[in-house]
XYZ file of C-alpha atoms in Angstrom:
620
model
C 0.000 0.000 0.000
C 2.761 2.455 0.951
C 5.281 2.669 -1.876
C 7.908 4.516 0.198
C 8.820 4.768 3.839
C 8.181 8.520 3.745
C 4.576 7.945 2.701
C 4.172 5.505 5.584
C 5.590 8.029 8.035
C 3.342 10.752 6.659
C 0.302 8.543 6.986
C 1.280 7.546 10.505
C 1.844 11.122 11.626
C -1.389 12.234 10.003
C -3.273 9.599 11.935
C -1.642 10.375 15.248
C -1.573 14.171 15.042
C -4.200 14.950 12.477
C -7.475 13.560 13.693
C -6.935 13.589 17.406
C -9.691 10.990 17.607
C -9.545 7.629 19.246
C -10.800 6.045 16.053
C -7.785 7.287 14.163
C -5.474 6.079 16.908
C -6.818 2.564 16.484
C -6.359 2.824 12.765
C -2.778 3.882 13.375
C -2.123 0.834 15.493
C -3.628 -1.453 12.888
C -1.362 0.001 10.251
C 1.700 0.374 12.431
C 1.941 -3.268 13.436
C 1.550 -4.768 9.993
C 5.042 -6.035 9.387
C 5.894 -6.976 12.948
C 2.999 -9.249 13.652
C 2.191 -10.775 10.332
C 4.499 -13.771 10.613
C 3.392 -14.431 14.189
C -0.281 -14.554 13.348
C -0.753 -15.581 9.749
C -0.297 -19.251 10.584
C -3.308 -19.040 12.916
C -5.666 -18.203 10.088
C -6.960 -20.661 7.557
C -6.977 -19.885 3.856
C -10.762 -19.713 3.970
C -10.685 -17.161 6.750
C -8.143 -15.054 4.930
C -10.269 -15.101 1.815
C -13.303 -13.966 3.781
C -11.284 -11.233 5.439
C -10.136 -9.952 2.081
C -13.794 -9.584 1.191
C -14.488 -7.674 4.408
C -16.510 -10.543 5.815
C -16.508 -12.225 9.210
C -19.069 -14.910 10.054
C -18.690 -14.634 13.829
C -18.391 -10.931 14.465
C -21.143 -8.595 15.685
C -19.963 -5.016 15.497
C -22.538 -3.705 17.957
C -21.310 -6.070 20.674
C -17.786 -4.687 20.519
C -18.398 -1.045 19.754
C -17.886 0.050 23.370
C -14.987 -2.363 23.775
C -13.181 -0.703 20.897
C -13.988 2.810 22.021
C -15.453 3.721 18.647
C -18.392 5.652 20.020
C -17.832 9.396 19.841
C -19.599 9.701 23.198
C -17.180 7.248 24.811
C -13.635 8.016 23.726
C -11.854 5.778 26.226
C -10.845 2.428 24.658
C -11.908 -0.828 26.227
C -9.612 -3.135 24.381
C -6.261 -4.781 24.479
C -3.385 -4.817 22.033
C -4.378 -4.569 18.406
C -2.521 -6.741 15.916
C -2.793 -6.645 12.157
C -1.726 -8.485 9.016
C -0.436 -7.132 5.770
C -2.650 -8.511 3.004
C -5.272 -5.771 2.908
C -5.958 -2.735 0.819
C -7.133 0.569 2.242
C -9.509 0.884 -0.656
C -11.086 -2.423 0.327
C -11.023 -3.038 4.097
C -8.916 -3.072 7.252
C -8.481 -6.471 8.889
C -7.158 -7.082 12.379
C -7.065 -9.212 15.490
C -7.869 -7.730 18.880
C -7.388 -9.060 22.414
C -10.330 -8.093 24.599
C -11.013 -7.987 28.341
C -8.485 -10.295 29.981
C -5.818 -9.956 27.267
C -5.729 -13.744 26.769
C -8.761 -14.614 24.672
C -8.335 -13.374 21.113
C -11.433 -12.346 19.191
C -11.006 -11.859 15.462
C -12.651 -8.790 13.972
C -12.865 -7.102 10.619
C -12.872 -3.317 10.265
C -14.614 -2.373 7.052
C -16.980 0.288 5.685
C -19.909 -1.796 6.937
C -18.695 -3.096 10.301
C -17.015 0.079 11.582
C -17.870 2.960 9.260
C -16.672 5.641 11.696
C -13.262 4.055 12.116
C -13.034 3.323 8.430
C -13.814 6.920 7.521
C -11.361 8.296 10.089
C -8.573 6.084 8.756
C -9.277 6.855 5.124
C -9.556 10.617 5.622
C -6.982 11.070 8.370
C -4.428 12.742 6.135
C -6.880 15.600 5.538
C -8.014 15.893 9.167
C -7.235 18.979 11.224
C -5.449 18.642 14.538
C -7.528 19.479 17.607
C -5.950 21.943 20.049
C -5.034 20.749 23.496
C -7.676 21.610 26.124
C -7.078 25.125 27.365
C -7.208 26.698 30.819
C -10.019 29.209 31.337
C -8.671 32.771 31.310
C -10.167 33.545 34.738
C -8.416 30.510 36.241
C -5.052 31.815 35.074
C -5.274 34.662 37.580
C -5.597 32.252 40.525
C -2.591 30.818 42.387
C -3.120 27.103 42.985
C -0.049 25.037 43.886
C 0.052 21.261 43.508
C 2.503 19.632 45.902
C 4.162 16.418 44.744
C 5.195 13.659 47.131
C 6.867 10.337 46.423
C 7.798 7.683 48.984
C 6.758 7.983 52.616
C 8.866 5.721 54.831
C 10.318 5.687 58.366
C 13.897 6.292 57.222
C 14.779 8.414 54.196
C 16.817 6.911 51.378
C 16.929 9.964 49.060
C 16.474 13.656 49.749
C 12.900 13.855 48.470
C 11.659 10.999 50.665
C 9.405 12.064 53.526
C 8.982 10.394 56.895
C 5.510 9.863 58.410
C 6.364 12.428 61.106
C 7.347 15.017 58.507
C 4.185 14.360 56.533
C 1.985 14.933 59.569
C 3.911 18.119 60.304
C 3.070 19.218 56.758
C -0.592 18.474 57.405
C -0.476 20.408 60.679
C 1.068 23.347 58.831
C -1.701 23.205 56.230
C -4.290 23.244 58.989
C -2.628 26.051 60.958
C -2.235 28.314 57.911
C -5.858 27.868 56.869
C -4.930 26.245 53.559
C -7.647 24.249 51.823
C -6.655 20.948 50.179
C -9.011 20.372 47.249
C -9.787 17.406 45.037
C -8.398 17.187 41.530
C -11.994 17.072 40.232
C -12.673 20.473 41.803
C -9.445 21.795 40.318
C -10.442 20.567 36.855
C -13.818 22.303 37.121
C -12.021 25.507 38.083
C -9.594 25.253 35.179
C -12.287 24.458 32.633
C -14.921 26.997 33.718
C -13.028 29.629 35.686
C -15.126 28.993 38.793
C -13.500 30.290 41.993
C -11.983 27.874 44.501
C -12.095 27.945 48.308
C -9.697 30.164 50.224
C -6.007 29.290 49.849
C -6.492 26.131 47.769
C -3.778 23.497 47.314
C -3.720 20.008 45.809
C -1.823 17.080 47.346
C -0.417 14.501 44.927
C 1.417 11.236 45.628
C 3.281 9.502 42.809
C 4.181 5.898 41.925
C 2.134 3.724 44.309
C 4.459 3.086 47.257
C 3.344 0.954 50.184
C 3.779 3.972 52.439
C 0.929 5.684 50.626
C -1.470 3.189 52.168
C 0.336 2.703 55.491
C 1.022 6.360 56.298
C -0.598 8.788 53.854
C -4.092 7.328 53.750
C -4.613 7.313 57.568
C -3.503 10.960 57.718
C -5.825 11.947 54.881
C -8.726 10.445 56.810
C -7.584 12.052 60.080
C -7.432 15.548 58.568
C -10.155 14.976 55.955
C -7.842 16.045 53.131
C -8.405 14.883 49.531
C -5.468 13.812 47.365
C -4.605 12.265 44.001
C -2.502 9.090 43.766
C -0.706 8.409 40.484
C 0.146 4.708 40.110
C 1.910 2.695 37.458
C 0.582 -0.789 36.832
C 3.761 -2.850 37.216
C 4.309 -1.345 40.659
C 1.348 -3.440 41.795
C 3.388 -6.597 41.144
C 5.509 -5.804 44.202
C 8.774 -6.586 42.445
C 10.462 -3.190 42.782
C 13.158 -2.432 45.353
C 10.823 -0.332 47.449
C 7.481 -1.200 48.984
C 4.410 -1.206 46.772
C 0.676 -0.936 47.060
C -1.256 -4.130 46.460
C -4.267 -4.258 44.206
C -6.432 -4.771 47.298
C -5.014 -1.639 48.922
C -5.372 0.337 45.731
C -9.002 -0.757 45.503
C -9.607 0.467 49.050
C -8.070 3.822 48.159
C -10.122 4.050 44.981
C -13.332 3.392 46.917
C -12.757 6.378 49.232
C -14.208 9.734 48.073
C -11.102 11.487 49.428
C -8.908 9.692 46.896
C -8.584 10.048 43.127
C -6.518 7.517 41.175
C -4.539 8.685 38.135
C -2.636 6.620 35.598
C 1.151 6.858 35.750
C 1.745 4.464 32.796
C 2.360 0.717 32.950
C 6.111 0.489 33.456
C 7.111 4.079 34.423
C 9.519 4.719 31.514
C 11.831 7.605 32.299
C 11.037 9.528 29.124
C 7.822 8.989 27.181
C 9.184 11.131 24.363
C 11.643 8.396 23.415
C 8.980 5.684 23.019
C 7.531 4.470 19.752
C 3.850 4.863 19.029
C 3.355 1.178 19.804
C 4.946 1.642 23.215
C 2.964 4.805 23.889
C -0.197 2.873 23.051
C 0.632 0.481 25.873
C 1.871 3.038 28.415
C -0.775 5.705 27.875
C -3.864 3.873 26.652
C -3.531 0.406 28.148
C -2.599 1.720 31.607
C -5.954 3.518 31.689
C -7.747 0.393 30.439
C -6.178 -1.889 33.038
C -6.811 0.472 35.954
C -10.408 1.025 34.924
C -11.025 -2.710 34.566
C -9.322 -3.679 37.821
C -10.734 -0.856 39.956
C -14.127 -0.398 38.322
C -13.787 3.393 38.131
C -13.139 5.904 35.350
C -9.542 7.113 35.109
C -9.676 10.764 34.062
C -6.130 11.880 34.855
C -2.621 11.010 33.720
C 0.781 11.815 35.236
C 3.904 11.888 33.078
C 6.831 9.949 34.593
C 9.452 12.506 35.606
C 7.229 15.092 33.925
C 8.727 14.454 30.488
C 6.379 14.944 27.557
C 5.991 16.724 24.239
C 3.250 17.427 21.718
C 3.208 13.835 20.455
C 2.844 12.395 23.946
C 0.117 14.917 24.734
C -1.704 13.913 21.570
C -1.819 10.329 22.820
C -3.155 11.556 26.164
C -5.812 13.557 24.335
C -6.816 10.615 22.161
C -7.051 8.356 25.208
C -9.592 10.639 26.816
C -7.624 11.988 29.768
C -9.101 15.288 30.884
C -5.955 16.577 32.575
C -2.311 15.502 32.867
C 0.141 16.366 35.647
C 3.738 17.214 34.932
C 6.792 18.479 36.823
C 9.952 20.423 36.110
C 12.591 20.785 38.802
C 14.040 23.791 36.979
C 10.715 25.639 36.777
C 8.070 24.932 39.376
C 4.850 26.795 38.567
C 1.321 27.369 39.790
C -1.432 25.535 37.954
C -2.709 28.647 36.154
C 0.737 29.246 34.672
C 0.669 25.883 32.867
C 0.480 25.864 29.048
C -2.737 23.821 28.954
C -4.673 21.109 30.765
C -2.273 18.430 29.543
C 0.833 20.128 30.975
C -0.101 20.986 34.557
C 2.886 22.086 36.626
C 3.619 21.069 40.219
C 5.865 21.959 43.151
C 8.028 19.544 45.063
C 6.800 18.943 48.616
C 9.813 20.864 49.960
C 8.212 24.073 48.630
C 5.066 23.719 50.735
C 5.856 26.601 53.107
C 6.955 28.849 50.223
C 4.419 28.355 47.441
C 1.459 27.993 49.800
C 1.920 31.608 50.935
C 0.584 32.700 47.537
C -2.260 30.185 47.354
C -5.390 31.955 46.159
C -8.508 30.542 44.528
C -9.524 33.490 42.373
C -12.107 36.242 42.602
C -15.723 35.378 43.483
C -17.954 33.722 40.926
C -20.380 35.482 38.651
C -23.537 37.044 40.009
C -25.883 35.431 37.516
C -28.673 38.001 37.869
C -26.279 40.872 37.168
C -26.791 42.336 40.620
C -24.367 44.052 42.978
C -22.612 43.062 46.174
C -21.598 45.940 48.443
C -21.238 43.714 51.537
C -17.902 41.986 50.904
C -14.857 42.771 53.000
C -12.141 44.893 51.381
C -8.899 43.239 50.282
C -5.888 43.932 48.058
C -4.241 41.663 45.501
C -1.461 42.095 42.956
C -1.230 40.376 39.582
C 1.416 40.025 36.917
C -0.286 39.177 33.639
C 1.740 39.142 30.439
C 4.364 41.261 32.155
C 1.868 43.938 33.247
C 1.729 44.439 37.015
C -1.714 45.289 38.337
C -2.887 46.219 41.838
C -6.580 45.626 42.539
C -8.583 46.412 45.675
C -12.039 44.869 45.856
C -15.055 44.895 48.140
C -16.889 47.386 50.300
C -19.266 50.058 49.096
C -18.221 52.463 46.307
C -18.593 56.216 46.477
C -16.583 59.307 45.516
C -15.025 62.325 47.190
C -14.813 65.714 45.478
C -12.266 67.632 47.540
C -12.074 71.406 47.863
C -8.678 71.500 46.148
C -5.961 69.200 44.823
C -4.258 66.743 47.193
C -2.481 63.421 47.270
C -5.014 60.565 47.416
C -3.988 59.364 50.914
C -4.540 62.928 52.160
C -8.063 63.069 50.728
C -9.190 59.941 52.591
C -7.149 60.506 55.757
C -10.046 61.801 57.871
C -12.729 59.565 56.349
C -13.930 56.007 56.786
C -12.594 55.026 53.363
C -10.273 52.006 53.312
C -9.005 52.556 49.768
C -9.178 55.140 46.991
C -8.009 55.684 43.420
C -7.685 58.989 41.583
C -10.929 59.734 39.768
C -12.220 61.903 36.939
C -10.346 64.444 34.811
C -9.970 67.944 36.215
C -8.932 71.369 35.010
C -5.192 72.107 35.135
C -5.682 75.865 34.847
C -4.991 76.532 38.530
C -2.902 74.486 40.958
C -5.496 74.806 43.705
C -8.510 74.232 41.478
C -11.067 71.483 42.071
C -12.920 72.224 38.828
C -13.786 68.997 36.995
C -14.147 68.264 33.304
C -17.773 67.242 32.967
C -20.509 67.227 35.617
C -19.748 65.867 39.090
C -21.618 64.970 42.256
C -20.284 63.217 45.371
C -22.058 61.468 48.255
C -25.392 63.115 47.602
C -23.962 66.616 47.774
C -24.272 69.478 45.335
C -24.538 68.612 41.636
C -21.923 70.648 39.736
C -22.528 70.979 35.952
C -19.660 70.692 33.545
C -18.350 73.423 31.288
C -20.831 73.843 28.443
C -18.070 74.302 25.880
C -16.192 71.186 26.992
C -19.150 68.828 27.491
C -19.834 68.034 23.809
C -16.340 66.577 23.498
C -17.217 64.121 26.279
C -20.275 62.674 24.553
C -20.200 58.894 24.411
C -17.744 58.553 27.268
C -18.946 56.579 30.320
C -21.085 58.535 32.759
C -20.667 56.812 36.126
C -23.739 56.809 38.386
C -23.663 55.359 41.904
C -26.521 54.730 44.324
C -26.658 52.773 47.588
C -27.762 49.674 45.665
C -26.229 49.817 42.206
C -23.744 51.343 39.763
C -24.455 52.330 36.177
C -22.106 53.127 33.321
C -24.008 54.859 30.512
C -22.899 56.938 27.506
C -22.679 60.601 28.459
C -25.037 62.890 26.569
C -24.070 66.554 26.937
C -27.631 67.708 26.199
C -29.208 65.511 28.881
C -26.697 64.810 31.617
C -25.422 68.297 32.461
C -28.354 68.906 34.793
C -29.423 67.100 37.935
C -32.849 66.456 36.427
C -31.270 64.741 33.413
C -29.047 62.571 35.588
C -31.847 61.690 38.025
C -33.938 60.321 35.152
C -31.383 57.490 34.753
C -32.569 55.941 38.023
C -35.111 53.365 36.853
C -36.159 52.367 40.372
C -36.241 55.916 41.784
C -33.205 55.047 43.886
C -31.404 58.247 44.797
C -28.172 58.749 42.837
C -25.435 59.776 45.248
C -22.431 60.096 42.901
C -21.913 61.057 39.279
C -18.887 61.819 37.099
C -17.572 61.207 33.580
C -14.840 58.615 33.088
C -12.233 58.559 30.352
C -13.379 55.473 28.447
C -14.707 51.969 28.812
C -11.935 49.405 29.202
C -14.421 46.559 29.631
C -18.086 46.762 28.696
C -20.553 43.932 29.290
C -17.626 41.597 30.128
C -15.817 42.350 26.859
C -12.543 44.248 26.494
C -13.050 47.247 24.236
C -11.354 47.534 20.811
C -9.119 50.290 19.468
C -11.887 52.163 17.663
C -14.026 52.512 20.809
C -11.585 55.008 22.394
C -12.273 57.711 19.817
C -10.242 60.888 20.378
C -9.052 60.064 23.914
C -5.539 61.438 24.374
C -2.736 58.834 24.167
C -5.079 55.889 24.772
C -2.878 53.678 22.573
C 0.378 54.683 24.286
C 1.727 52.693 27.244
C 1.158 54.762 30.395
C 0.460 54.208 34.064
C -3.301 53.860 34.237
C -6.016 54.070 36.884
C -9.370 52.286 36.624
C -12.402 51.198 38.531
C -15.453 49.079 37.832
C -17.722 46.229 38.836
C -16.556 42.634 38.867
C -18.772 39.844 37.501
C -19.499 38.970 41.156
C -21.122 42.385 41.577
C -18.332 43.658 43.846
C -16.691 47.042 43.197
C -12.994 47.102 42.290
C -10.459 49.898 41.980
C -6.868 49.656 40.775
C -3.836 50.883 38.878
C -1.151 49.466 36.626
C 2.284 49.574 38.264
C 3.984 49.794 34.873
C 2.924 51.431 31.595
C 0.258 49.693 29.494
C -1.973 50.764 26.620
C -5.745 50.903 27.006
C -6.577 47.883 24.852
C -4.118 45.583 26.642
C -5.362 46.787 30.022
C -8.920 46.011 28.967
C -7.951 42.456 28.020
C -6.291 41.958 31.403
C -9.317 43.264 33.292
C -11.602 41.034 31.241
C -9.416 38.083 32.199
C -9.683 39.106 35.842
C -13.466 38.983 35.550
C -14.590 42.609 35.293
C -18.171 43.049 34.128
C -17.566 46.744 33.435
C -14.429 48.828 33.901
C -13.745 52.469 33.085
C -10.440 54.257 32.837
C -9.891 57.173 35.204
C -7.443 60.056 35.040
C -4.126 58.355 34.273
C -0.511 59.129 33.428
C 0.990 61.477 36.051
C -2.241 61.423 38.100
C -2.312 57.644 38.532
C -2.558 57.019 42.269
C -3.882 54.325 44.620
C -4.093 54.361 48.418
C -4.870 51.504 50.799
C -5.216 51.770 54.565
C -3.563 55.171 54.522
C -0.552 54.277 52.378
C 0.225 55.120 48.753
C 0.729 52.010 46.610
C 2.525 53.657 43.697
C 6.301 53.987 43.592
C 6.407 57.688 42.700
C 4.880 60.995 43.761
C 1.815 61.441 41.556
C 0.169 64.683 40.557
C -2.297 65.902 43.234
C -5.956 65.429 42.332
C -9.300 66.819 43.560
C -11.478 63.749 42.893
C -11.245 60.082 43.973
C -13.289 56.879 43.826
C -13.278 55.265 47.267
C -14.296 52.010 48.913
C -16.063 52.287 52.268
C -16.219 49.360 54.708
C -19.259 47.157 54.251
C -21.952 46.836 56.900
C -20.643 43.343 57.695
C -17.205 44.834 58.388
C -18.696 47.330 60.838
C -20.433 44.448 62.577
C -17.120 42.737 63.182
C -16.317 40.580 60.162
C -13.196 42.676 59.593
C -11.230 43.138 56.443
C -9.154 40.551 54.634
């Protein structure tokens, strides 16, 4: 069929990388083992059988009975079969013939793959060279902002043999530390949901992982997990269960007991724990990646959703096999670069920390901002807290929570000075103001603060502000609406924007939308705004998808479009840019958070403590 070796390689690569489907993987195996197994199996077949096979016939085979065993259903990608063998006297234009070992890997059931018996597989094999590769499953953008460390353990034994061994006493000390610091061990299933959907995790989340299947995992780890009620994932390789390695091993009975406990998740760690999966042939990867899942599922009676690369070594080809097998996530490691989960390239390359980093990496553990308020409402009851992010090299400081309002000072001051004698916990510089006089508090556009006097904007300047976001704040909600100079320069015009007759306490005009309806705004939306496309220090405020108010600044220069993308990733529902550049300023608990002396300003957006904070909940 293949006239040159290069055509064979091309076909093989197309099958493995092109389709990304389990059906194509099986076709690959059928093709790949032609020459190797023909002489071993041809003597088992009679001439009559061979003739029938060549005609795509099999008198004893019922395709429907083996569809799930072969994993050919699109709704069930995980294979339920053993090693596929094939012979060489077939033609792709006619049919694919093969032998498959099912269930216990000893009884061989002969099958024929043809356009009538397995049309899906047949079509995938025939068209694989034109198929398009599927991307690896990606991490949700909101999950990338979180800081979730996975801590990797190996053997637990009374006396260490290598530096990364851990004694039972040390392990319990780790668990006591986790408890004392308020860390929250989570299950790998909860982590996957977070990474796929961006849902927030509990406070200070971590994941505990134990590799290889040592006897100490049952003798020491499992009792401690039950004592502290901590979930964990155990990655086991099949041959370890034989008990023939130098160190202690789990037994199948012990592994079954672990698998039956809701605290425990079992992951595949291959069959033989090869040191580098990248060096294996496709045939060997079939066994290590696919068959390890099959054997564990059959022996334990549970689905195996996760895979762990031995020594963390993998590449795109290995990941493609993991994808085709149906693993939903794969754990890796890299001693030279230990990373938080959200920093991983994708769901099939999840980074981990060695257990020795527990007291270092756990200090940054954070499960992400609150989840979305599905009815689009507001939450002015949350405690106020500060967090810093570094996203694509842009450093951002964000303060969330509390109740938003504004202060229009009688002159120009540093932001910490403006809030010094108030109840405000945090504040960011606000709307644009006139630079005509150093002691002026005259704003560009109308302004009103905390239910005080409504001050109209300059009639000659207002038309140039049309379309920019008019910020309206009440005790229950915030609105960002396009400013209309003919309507919104009077209190009556502003008051009409309150649909529920709720009194509007604050009003001012922002520079531009950075995020609108959860979408970062494009270049053309900024109109004639000065230097919006130039990297500058920038101030912003808005409402998160949770309904909580947020204020913040960029610590280094960034253009408006890039800032909008970052704030969208962080979950802003709406965000508007405030006076930026030299005015960019942020204060928290009385201190300035910018590394320079900014230009004094007369107007700030502030966060007041929530009612729950006054009642004693405190601030984060």
